[in-house]
Short mmCIF file of C-alpha atoms in Angstrom, two decimals:
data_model
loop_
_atom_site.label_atom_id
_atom_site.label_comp_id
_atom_site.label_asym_id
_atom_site.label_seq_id
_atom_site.Cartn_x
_atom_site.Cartn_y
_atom_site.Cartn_z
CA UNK T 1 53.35 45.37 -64.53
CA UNK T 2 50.81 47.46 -65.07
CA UNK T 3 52.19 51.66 -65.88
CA UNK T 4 48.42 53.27 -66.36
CA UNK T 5 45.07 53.58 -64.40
CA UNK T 6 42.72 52.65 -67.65
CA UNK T 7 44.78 49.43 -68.01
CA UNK T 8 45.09 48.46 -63.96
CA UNK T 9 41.27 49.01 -64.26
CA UNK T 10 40.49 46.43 -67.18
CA UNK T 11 42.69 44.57 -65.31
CA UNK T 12 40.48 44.60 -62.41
CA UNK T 13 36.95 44.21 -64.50
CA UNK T 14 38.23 41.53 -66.99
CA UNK T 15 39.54 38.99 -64.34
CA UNK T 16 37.81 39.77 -60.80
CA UNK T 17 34.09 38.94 -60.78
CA UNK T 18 31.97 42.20 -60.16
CA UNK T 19 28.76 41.46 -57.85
CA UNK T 20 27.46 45.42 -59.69
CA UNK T 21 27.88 43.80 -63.01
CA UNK T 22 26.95 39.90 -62.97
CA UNK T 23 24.98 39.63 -59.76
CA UNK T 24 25.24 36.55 -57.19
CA UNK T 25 27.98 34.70 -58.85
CA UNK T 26 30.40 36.95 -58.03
CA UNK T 27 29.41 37.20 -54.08
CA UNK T 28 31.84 34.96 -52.16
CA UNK T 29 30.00 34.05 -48.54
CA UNK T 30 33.17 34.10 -46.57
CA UNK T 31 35.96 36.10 -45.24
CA UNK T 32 39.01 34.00 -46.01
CA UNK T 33 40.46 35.87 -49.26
CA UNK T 34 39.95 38.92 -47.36
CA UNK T 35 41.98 38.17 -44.46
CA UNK T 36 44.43 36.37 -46.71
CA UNK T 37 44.76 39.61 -48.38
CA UNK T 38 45.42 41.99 -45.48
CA UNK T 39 47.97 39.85 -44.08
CA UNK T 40 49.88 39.61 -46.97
CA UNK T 41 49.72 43.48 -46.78
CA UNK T 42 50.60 43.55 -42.92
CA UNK T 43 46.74 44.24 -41.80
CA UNK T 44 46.22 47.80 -42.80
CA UNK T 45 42.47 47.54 -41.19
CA UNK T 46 44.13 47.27 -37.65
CA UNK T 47 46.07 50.82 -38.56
CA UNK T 48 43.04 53.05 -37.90
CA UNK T 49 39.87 53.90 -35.69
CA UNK T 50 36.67 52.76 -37.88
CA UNK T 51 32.91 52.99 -37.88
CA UNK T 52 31.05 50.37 -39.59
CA UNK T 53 28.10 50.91 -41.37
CA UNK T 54 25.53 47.95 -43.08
CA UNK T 55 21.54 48.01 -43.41
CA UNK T 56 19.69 47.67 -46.51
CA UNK T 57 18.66 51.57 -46.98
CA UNK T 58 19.98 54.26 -45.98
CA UNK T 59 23.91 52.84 -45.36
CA UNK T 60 25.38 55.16 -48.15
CA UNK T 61 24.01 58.36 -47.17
CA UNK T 62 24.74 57.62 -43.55
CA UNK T 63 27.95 57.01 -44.23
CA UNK T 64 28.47 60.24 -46.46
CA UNK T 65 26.58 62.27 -43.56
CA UNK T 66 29.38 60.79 -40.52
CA UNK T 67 32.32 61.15 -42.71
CA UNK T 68 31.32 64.69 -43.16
CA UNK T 69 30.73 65.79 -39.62
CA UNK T 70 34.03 63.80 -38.65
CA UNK T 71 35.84 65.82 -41.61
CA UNK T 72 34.23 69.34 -40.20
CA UNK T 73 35.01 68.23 -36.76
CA UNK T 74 38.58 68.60 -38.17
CA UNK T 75 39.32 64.57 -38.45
CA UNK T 76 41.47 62.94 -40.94
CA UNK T 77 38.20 60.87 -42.25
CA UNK T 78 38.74 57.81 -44.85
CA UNK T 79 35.04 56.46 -46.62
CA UNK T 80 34.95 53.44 -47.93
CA UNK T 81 31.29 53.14 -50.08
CA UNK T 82 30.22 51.07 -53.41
CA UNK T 83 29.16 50.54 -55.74
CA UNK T 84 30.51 53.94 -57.86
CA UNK T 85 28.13 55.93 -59.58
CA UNK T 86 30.63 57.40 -62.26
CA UNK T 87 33.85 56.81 -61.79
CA UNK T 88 35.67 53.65 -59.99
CA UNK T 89 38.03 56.26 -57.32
CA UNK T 90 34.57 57.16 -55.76
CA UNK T 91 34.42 54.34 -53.44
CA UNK T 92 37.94 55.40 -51.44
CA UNK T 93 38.31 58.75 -50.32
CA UNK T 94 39.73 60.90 -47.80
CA UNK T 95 38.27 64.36 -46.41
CA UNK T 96 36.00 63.94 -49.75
CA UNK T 97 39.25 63.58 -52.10
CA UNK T 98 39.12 60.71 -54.22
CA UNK T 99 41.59 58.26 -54.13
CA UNK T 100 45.02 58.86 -56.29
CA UNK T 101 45.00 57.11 -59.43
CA UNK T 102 48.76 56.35 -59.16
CA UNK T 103 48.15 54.48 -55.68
CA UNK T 104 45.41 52.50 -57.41
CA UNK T 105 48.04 51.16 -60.15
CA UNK T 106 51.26 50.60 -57.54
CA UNK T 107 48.54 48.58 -55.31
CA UNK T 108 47.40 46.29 -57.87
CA UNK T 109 50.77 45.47 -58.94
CA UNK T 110 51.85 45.02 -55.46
CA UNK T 111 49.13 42.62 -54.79
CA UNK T 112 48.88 40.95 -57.80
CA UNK T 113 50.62 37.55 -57.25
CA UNK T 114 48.11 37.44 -54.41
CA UNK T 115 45.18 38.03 -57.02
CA UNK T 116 46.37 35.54 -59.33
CA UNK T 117 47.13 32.34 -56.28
CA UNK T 118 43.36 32.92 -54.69
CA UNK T 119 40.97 34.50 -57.45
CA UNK T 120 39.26 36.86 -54.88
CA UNK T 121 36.55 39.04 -55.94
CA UNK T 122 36.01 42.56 -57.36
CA UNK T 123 35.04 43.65 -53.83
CA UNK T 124 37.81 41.73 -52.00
CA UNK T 125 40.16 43.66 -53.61
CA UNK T 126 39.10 47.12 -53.04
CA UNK T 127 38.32 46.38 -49.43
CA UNK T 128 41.89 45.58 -49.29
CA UNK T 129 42.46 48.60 -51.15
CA UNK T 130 40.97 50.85 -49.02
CA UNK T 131 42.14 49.78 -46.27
CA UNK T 132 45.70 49.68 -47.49
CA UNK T 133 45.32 53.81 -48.48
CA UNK T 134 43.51 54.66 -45.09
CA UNK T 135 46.06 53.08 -43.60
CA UNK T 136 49.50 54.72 -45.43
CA UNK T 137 47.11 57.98 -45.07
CA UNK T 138 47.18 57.35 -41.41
CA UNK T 139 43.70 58.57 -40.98
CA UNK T 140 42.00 59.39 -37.96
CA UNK T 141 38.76 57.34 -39.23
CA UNK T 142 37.74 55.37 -41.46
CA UNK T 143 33.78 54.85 -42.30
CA UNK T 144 33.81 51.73 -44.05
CA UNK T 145 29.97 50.84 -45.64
CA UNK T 146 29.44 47.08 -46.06
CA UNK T 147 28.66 46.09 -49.47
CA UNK T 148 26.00 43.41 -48.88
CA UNK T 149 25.21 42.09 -45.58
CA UNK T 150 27.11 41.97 -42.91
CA UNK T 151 27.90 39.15 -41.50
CA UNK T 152 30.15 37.30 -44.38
CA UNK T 153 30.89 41.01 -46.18
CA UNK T 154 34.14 41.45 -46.75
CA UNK T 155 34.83 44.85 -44.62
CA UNK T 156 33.78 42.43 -41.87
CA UNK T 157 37.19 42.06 -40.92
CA UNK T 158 37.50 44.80 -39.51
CA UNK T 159 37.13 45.70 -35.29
CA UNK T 160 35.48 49.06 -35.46
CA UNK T 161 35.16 51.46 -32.22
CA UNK T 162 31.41 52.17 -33.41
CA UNK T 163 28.85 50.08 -35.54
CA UNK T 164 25.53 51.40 -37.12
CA UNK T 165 22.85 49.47 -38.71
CA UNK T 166 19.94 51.41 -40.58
CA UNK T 167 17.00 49.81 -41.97
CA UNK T 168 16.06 46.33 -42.75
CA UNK T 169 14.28 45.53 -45.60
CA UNK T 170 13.51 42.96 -48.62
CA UNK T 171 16.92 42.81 -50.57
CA UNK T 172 19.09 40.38 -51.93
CA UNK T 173 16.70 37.48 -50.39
CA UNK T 174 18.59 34.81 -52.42
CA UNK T 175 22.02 35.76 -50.80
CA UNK T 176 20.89 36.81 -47.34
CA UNK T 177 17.36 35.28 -46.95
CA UNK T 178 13.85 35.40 -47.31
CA UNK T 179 12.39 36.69 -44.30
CA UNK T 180 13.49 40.41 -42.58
CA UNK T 181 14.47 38.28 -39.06
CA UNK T 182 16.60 36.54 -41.47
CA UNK T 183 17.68 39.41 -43.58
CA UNK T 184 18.78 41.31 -39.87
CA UNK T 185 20.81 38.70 -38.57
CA UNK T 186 23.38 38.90 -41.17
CA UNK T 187 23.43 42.65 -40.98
CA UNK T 188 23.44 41.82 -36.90
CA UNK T 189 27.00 40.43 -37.83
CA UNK T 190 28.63 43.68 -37.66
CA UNK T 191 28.23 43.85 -34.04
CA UNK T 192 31.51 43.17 -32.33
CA UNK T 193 32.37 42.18 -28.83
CA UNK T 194 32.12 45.33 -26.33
CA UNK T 195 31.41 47.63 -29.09
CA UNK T 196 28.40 50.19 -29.03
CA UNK T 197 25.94 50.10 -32.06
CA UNK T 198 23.48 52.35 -32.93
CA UNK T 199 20.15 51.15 -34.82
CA UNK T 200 18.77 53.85 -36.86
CA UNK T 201 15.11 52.59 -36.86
CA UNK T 202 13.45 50.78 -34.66
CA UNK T 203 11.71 47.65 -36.53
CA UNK T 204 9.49 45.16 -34.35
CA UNK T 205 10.33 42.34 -37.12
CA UNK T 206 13.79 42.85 -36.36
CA UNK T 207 14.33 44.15 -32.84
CA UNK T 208 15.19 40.96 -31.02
CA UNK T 209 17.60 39.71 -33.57
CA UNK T 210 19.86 42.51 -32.66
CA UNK T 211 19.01 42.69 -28.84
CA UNK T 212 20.17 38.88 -28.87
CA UNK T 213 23.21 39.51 -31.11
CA UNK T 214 24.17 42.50 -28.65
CA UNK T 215 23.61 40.80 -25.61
CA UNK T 216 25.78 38.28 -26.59
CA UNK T 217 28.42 40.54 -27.33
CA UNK T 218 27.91 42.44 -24.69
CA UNK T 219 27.67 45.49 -26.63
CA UNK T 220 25.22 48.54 -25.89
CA UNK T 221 22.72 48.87 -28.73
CA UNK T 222 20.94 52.47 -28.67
CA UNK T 223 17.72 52.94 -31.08
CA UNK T 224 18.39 56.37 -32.56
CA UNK T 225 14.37 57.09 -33.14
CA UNK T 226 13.76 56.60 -29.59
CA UNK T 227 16.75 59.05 -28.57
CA UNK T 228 16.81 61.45 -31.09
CA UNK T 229 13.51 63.46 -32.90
CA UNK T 230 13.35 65.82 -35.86
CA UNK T 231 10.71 68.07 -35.77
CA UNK T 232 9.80 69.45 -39.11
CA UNK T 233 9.45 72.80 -39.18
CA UNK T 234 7.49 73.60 -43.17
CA UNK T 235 5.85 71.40 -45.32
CA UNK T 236 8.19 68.77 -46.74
CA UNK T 237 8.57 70.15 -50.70
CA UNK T 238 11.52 69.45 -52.80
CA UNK T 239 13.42 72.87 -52.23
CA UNK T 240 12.99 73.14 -48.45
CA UNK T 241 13.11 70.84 -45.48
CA UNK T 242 14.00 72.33 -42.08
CA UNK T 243 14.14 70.59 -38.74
CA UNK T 244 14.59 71.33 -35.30
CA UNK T 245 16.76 68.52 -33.83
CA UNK T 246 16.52 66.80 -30.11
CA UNK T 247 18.51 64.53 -28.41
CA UNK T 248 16.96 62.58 -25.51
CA UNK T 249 14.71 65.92 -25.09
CA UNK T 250 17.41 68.79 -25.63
CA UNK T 251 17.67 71.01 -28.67
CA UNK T 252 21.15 70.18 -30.55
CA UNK T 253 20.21 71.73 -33.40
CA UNK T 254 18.31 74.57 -34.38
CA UNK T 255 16.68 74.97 -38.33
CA UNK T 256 18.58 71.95 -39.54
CA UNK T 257 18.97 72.08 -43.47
CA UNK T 258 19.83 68.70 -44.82
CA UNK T 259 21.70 68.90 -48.27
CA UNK T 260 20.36 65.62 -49.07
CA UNK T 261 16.41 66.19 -49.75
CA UNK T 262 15.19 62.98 -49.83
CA UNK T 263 12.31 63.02 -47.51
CA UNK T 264 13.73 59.52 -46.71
CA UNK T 265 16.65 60.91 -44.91
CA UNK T 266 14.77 62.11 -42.07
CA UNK T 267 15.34 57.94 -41.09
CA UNK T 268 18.73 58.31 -41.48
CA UNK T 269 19.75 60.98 -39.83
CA UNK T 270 19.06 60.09 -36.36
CA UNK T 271 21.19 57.14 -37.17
CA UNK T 272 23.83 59.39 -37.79
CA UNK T 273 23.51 62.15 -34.59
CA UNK T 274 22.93 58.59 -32.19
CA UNK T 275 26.46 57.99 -33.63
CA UNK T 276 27.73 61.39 -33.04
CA UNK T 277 26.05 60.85 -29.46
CA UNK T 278 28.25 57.68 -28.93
CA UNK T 279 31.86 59.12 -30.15
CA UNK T 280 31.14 62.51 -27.71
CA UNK T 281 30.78 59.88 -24.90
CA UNK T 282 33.74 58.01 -25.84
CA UNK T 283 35.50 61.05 -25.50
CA UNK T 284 36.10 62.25 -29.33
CA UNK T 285 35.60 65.93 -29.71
CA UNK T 286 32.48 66.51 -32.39
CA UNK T 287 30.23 69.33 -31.58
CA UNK T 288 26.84 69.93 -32.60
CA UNK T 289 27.66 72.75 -34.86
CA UNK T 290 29.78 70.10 -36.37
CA UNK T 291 26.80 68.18 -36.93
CA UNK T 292 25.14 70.94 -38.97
CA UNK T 293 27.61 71.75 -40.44
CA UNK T 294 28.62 68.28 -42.24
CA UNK T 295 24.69 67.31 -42.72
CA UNK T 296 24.10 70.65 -44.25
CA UNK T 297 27.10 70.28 -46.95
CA UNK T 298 27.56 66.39 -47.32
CA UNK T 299 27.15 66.35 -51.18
CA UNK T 300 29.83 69.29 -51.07
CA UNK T 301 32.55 67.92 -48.32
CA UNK T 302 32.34 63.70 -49.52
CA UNK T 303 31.20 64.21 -53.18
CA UNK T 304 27.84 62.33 -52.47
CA UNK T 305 25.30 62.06 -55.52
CA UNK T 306 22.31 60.61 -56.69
CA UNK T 307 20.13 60.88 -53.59
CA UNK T 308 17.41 62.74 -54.57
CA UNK T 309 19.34 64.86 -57.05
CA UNK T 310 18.15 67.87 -58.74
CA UNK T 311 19.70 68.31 -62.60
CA UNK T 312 17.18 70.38 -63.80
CA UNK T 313 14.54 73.31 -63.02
CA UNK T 314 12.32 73.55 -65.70
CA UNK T 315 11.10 71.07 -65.93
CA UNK T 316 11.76 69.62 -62.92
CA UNK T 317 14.46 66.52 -63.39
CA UNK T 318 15.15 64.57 -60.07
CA UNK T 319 17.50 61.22 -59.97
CA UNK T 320 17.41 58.96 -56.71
CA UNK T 321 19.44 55.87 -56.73
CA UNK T 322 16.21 54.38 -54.76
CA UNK T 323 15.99 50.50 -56.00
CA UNK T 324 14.02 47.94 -54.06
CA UNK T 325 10.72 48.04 -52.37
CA UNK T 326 11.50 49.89 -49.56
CA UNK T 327 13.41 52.68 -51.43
CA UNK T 328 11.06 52.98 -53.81
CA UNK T 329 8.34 53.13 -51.18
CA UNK T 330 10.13 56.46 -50.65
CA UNK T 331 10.72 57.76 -53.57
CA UNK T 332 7.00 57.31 -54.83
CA UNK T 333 5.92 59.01 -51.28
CA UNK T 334 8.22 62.10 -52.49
CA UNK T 335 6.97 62.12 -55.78
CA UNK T 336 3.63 62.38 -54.95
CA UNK T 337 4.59 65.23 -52.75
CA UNK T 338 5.79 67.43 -55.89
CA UNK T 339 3.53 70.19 -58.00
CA UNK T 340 3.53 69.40 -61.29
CA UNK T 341 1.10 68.96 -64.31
CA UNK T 342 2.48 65.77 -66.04
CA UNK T 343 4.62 63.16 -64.44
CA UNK T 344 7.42 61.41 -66.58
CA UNK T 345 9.74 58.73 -65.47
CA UNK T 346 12.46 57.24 -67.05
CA UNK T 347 13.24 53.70 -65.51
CA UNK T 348 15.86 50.97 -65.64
CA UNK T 349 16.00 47.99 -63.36
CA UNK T 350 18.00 45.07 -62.59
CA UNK T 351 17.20 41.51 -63.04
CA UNK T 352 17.73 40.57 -59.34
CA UNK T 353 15.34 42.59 -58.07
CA UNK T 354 11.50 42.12 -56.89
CA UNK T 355 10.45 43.80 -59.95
CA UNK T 356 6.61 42.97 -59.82
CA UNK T 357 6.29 44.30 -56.28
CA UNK T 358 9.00 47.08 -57.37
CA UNK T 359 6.69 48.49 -60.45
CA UNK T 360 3.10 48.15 -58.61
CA UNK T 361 3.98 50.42 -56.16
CA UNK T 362 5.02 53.30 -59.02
CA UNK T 363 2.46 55.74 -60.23
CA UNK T 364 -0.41 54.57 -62.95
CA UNK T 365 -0.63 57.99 -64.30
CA UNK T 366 2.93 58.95 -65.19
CA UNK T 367 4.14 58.24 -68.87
CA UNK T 368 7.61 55.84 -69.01
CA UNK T 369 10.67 55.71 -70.86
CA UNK T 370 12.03 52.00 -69.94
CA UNK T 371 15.65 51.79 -70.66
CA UNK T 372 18.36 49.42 -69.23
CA UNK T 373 21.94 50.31 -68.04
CA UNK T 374 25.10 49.03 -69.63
CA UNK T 375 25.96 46.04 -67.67
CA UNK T 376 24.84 42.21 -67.87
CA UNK T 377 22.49 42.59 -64.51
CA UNK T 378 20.65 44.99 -66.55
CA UNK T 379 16.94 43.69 -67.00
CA UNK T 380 15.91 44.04 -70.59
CA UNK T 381 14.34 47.76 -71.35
CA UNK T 382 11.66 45.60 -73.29
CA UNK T 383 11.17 42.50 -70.86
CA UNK T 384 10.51 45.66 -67.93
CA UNK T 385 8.20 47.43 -70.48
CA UNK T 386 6.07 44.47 -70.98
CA UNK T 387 6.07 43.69 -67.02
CA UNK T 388 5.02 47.19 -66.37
CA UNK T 389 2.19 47.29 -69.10
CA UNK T 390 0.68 43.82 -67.56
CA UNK T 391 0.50 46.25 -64.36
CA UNK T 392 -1.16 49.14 -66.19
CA UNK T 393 1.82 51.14 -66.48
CA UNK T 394 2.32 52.74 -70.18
CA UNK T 395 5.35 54.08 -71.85
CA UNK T 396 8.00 53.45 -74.78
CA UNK T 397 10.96 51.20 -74.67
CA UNK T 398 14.66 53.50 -75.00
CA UNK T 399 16.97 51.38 -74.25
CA UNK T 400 19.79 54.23 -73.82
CA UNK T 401 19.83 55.62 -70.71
CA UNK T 402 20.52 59.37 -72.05
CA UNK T 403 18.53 58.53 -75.03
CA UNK T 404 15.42 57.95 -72.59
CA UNK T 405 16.16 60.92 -70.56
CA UNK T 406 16.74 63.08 -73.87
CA UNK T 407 12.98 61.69 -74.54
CA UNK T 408 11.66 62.97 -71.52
CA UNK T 409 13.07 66.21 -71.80
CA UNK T 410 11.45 66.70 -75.78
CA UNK T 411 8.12 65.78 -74.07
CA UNK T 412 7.67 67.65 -70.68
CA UNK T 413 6.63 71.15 -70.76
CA UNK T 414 8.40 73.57 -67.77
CA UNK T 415 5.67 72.75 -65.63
CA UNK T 416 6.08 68.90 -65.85
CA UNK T 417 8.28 66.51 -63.65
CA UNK T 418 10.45 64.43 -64.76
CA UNK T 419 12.23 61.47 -62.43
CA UNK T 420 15.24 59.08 -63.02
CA UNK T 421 15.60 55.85 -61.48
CA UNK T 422 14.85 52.43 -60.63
CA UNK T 423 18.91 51.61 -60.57
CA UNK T 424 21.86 53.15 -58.98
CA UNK T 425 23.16 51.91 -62.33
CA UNK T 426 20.69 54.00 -64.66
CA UNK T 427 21.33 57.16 -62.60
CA UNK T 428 25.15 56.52 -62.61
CA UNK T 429 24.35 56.38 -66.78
CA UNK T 430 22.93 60.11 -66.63
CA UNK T 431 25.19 62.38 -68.02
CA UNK T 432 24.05 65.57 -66.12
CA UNK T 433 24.85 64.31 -62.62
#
């Protein structure tokens, strides 16, 4: 029996393979030792209303962003997320509380003859987890992000009243395939039987995958960018972006100020008002000032971080958890945006990633400080430095996250910008956020 958190934890690392940590051997392409485990719990997932939430960008902070209008609307609102930047509780909370370290320990030694008879996963077990606290919680909802996939994740046991898929993109092509119609199917898997699903973007790689997947569900699909447009109202810099917000033509809401400043967000958050759309006609009670209110102060109501983070002023210091081509399509876009007279970046990446397509989309001109975060996935901080000098790309090799950032700091004058990234590991590393 296990009688602290610390050891319950080790537990949990030591013996439970951790996709974050060692990569594809730990991902387990079928739902069996998740449904073994909620019904040897008495199937917490059927105990509460849920949204579910996959895509390859965008899922986390569009899960943050309708937990956070459902907790201002004045619901009882469970969020289930991965992986944790700092601290394991963040991927369970209610109303932005994370999840009590005592119910972590009593759960694991409930469940633990079940952990040692079918060796599930890192993952399987705090799906089962979360579901298990929503559940004796008795929350009103639960948003419940997919960790990779859809299709054969693990939270796909659940039968949610709402599903949302935001964008597709190249990730993970070894586990989910090569090719985005391939890639969208087994996000597509989300979509239940009679159950509405909003698209955040529409993609024309992608489109009929999930018009065929819905039509044979008989679900309604609704493609938030053709319902929903944000009209920005000043130029799109760091400290301000401000939107006037329709839905199918009708001002909701008025000088929208997202707390999350990614630029990138402006895809995600007619994802998340489509959503809002669909609960209001199911007969939920969210208003639009509910809307503003949880978009404007997500990072303070669910705890969010690492989404185009500020940590320091002078000089500029952003982190952004941005980590395949796509993302870092963004994040580049947003950099170049910025007013500064020196650019440096402090990067980390993992080895499962497209890293040659990945670095030769980052900027020539900036000086680098390649480091690696603390876990085996990690690529080398000197196999990435001599990748990204092949490219043209010049720096130093620090292999310490904080090390590399304390670098960057003793280099950049006040007028200088400095960005963190590559890995939602390296910016889970920083010590500021």
């Amino acid at each position: 029996m296990f009688s602290n958190y610390q050891s319950t934890l080790d537990y949990l690392y030591k013996n439970l393979p951790m996709f974050q940590r060692v990569g594809a051997v730990a991902y387990k392409a079928d739902l069996s030792n998740t449904i073994h485990l909620c019904s040897s719990i008495n199937n917490p997932e059927r105990r509460f209303k849920s949204i579910h939430v996959a895509g390859t960008n965008g899922k986390g902070s569009s899960s943050h962003m309708l937990a956070a209008i459902l907790q201002s609307a004045g619901y009882k609102t469970g969020l289930y997320t991965s992986p944790h930047l700092k601290e394991f509780t963040e991927r369970i909370k209610i109303n932005g509380v994370e999840i009590d370290q005592d119910f972590i320990i009593e759960f694991v030694n409930r469940i633990r003859p079940q952990i040692e008879k079918i060796s599930p996963s890192f993952f399987e077990i705090t799906v089962a987890m979360a579901f298990d606290y929503f559940a004796f919680h008795e929350v009103d909802f639960a948003v419940i992000e997919t960790g990779l996939g859809g299709r054969l994740d693990s939270t796909n046991v659940i039968s949610p009243i709402l599903s949302l898929i935001t964008n597709i993109g190249y990730d993970h092509m070894d586990l989910l395939g090569s090719t985005l119609p391939l890639i969208a199917s087994e996000k597509a898997g989300i979509i239940k039987p009679n159950t509405p699903t909003v698209i955040s973007e529409r993609q024309m790689e992608v489109e009929l995958v999930f018009n065929k997947k819905a039509s044979e569900e008989k679900s309604l699909i609704v493609y938030a960018d053709q319902q929903v447009q944000m009209i920005e109202k000043n130029e799109g810099t760091h400290n301000a972006l401000t939107f006037d917000v329709y839905c199918q033509g009708e001002l909701i809401v008025e000088n929208l100020q997202p707390a999350l400043k990614g630029d990138y967000q402006r895809k995600n958050i007619p994802g998340v008002i489509s959503c809002i759309k669909v609960l209001q006609e199911l007969g939920y009670v969210v208003t639009w000032q509910n809307v503003r209110t949880g978009i404007e102060n997500v990072t303070h109501l669910t705890g969010l971080k690492g989404r185009w983070q500020k940590i320091g002023e002078h000089p500029l210091t952003i982190c952004d958890t941005g980590h395949n081509v796509d993302g870092l399509t963004e994040v580049v876009k947003q950099i170049r945006r910025q007013k500064f007279q020196n650019l440096f970046i402090v990067l980390g990446m993992v080895k499962d990633k497209d890293i040659s397509n990945a670095l030769a989309l980052l900027p020539a001109e900036a000086y680098y400080f390649f480091c690696q975060a603390s876990i085996p996935r990690a690529l080398d901080a000197s196999v990435l430095f001599e990748k990204a000098n092949g490219i043209g790309l010049h720096g130093e090799v620090i292999p310490d996250v904080n090390q590399a950032v304390a670098a960057a700091k003793s280099r950049a004058s006040k007028e200088d910008f400095i960005f963190i990234g590559g890995s939602t590991f390296v910016v889970g590393e920083v010590n500021d956020i």
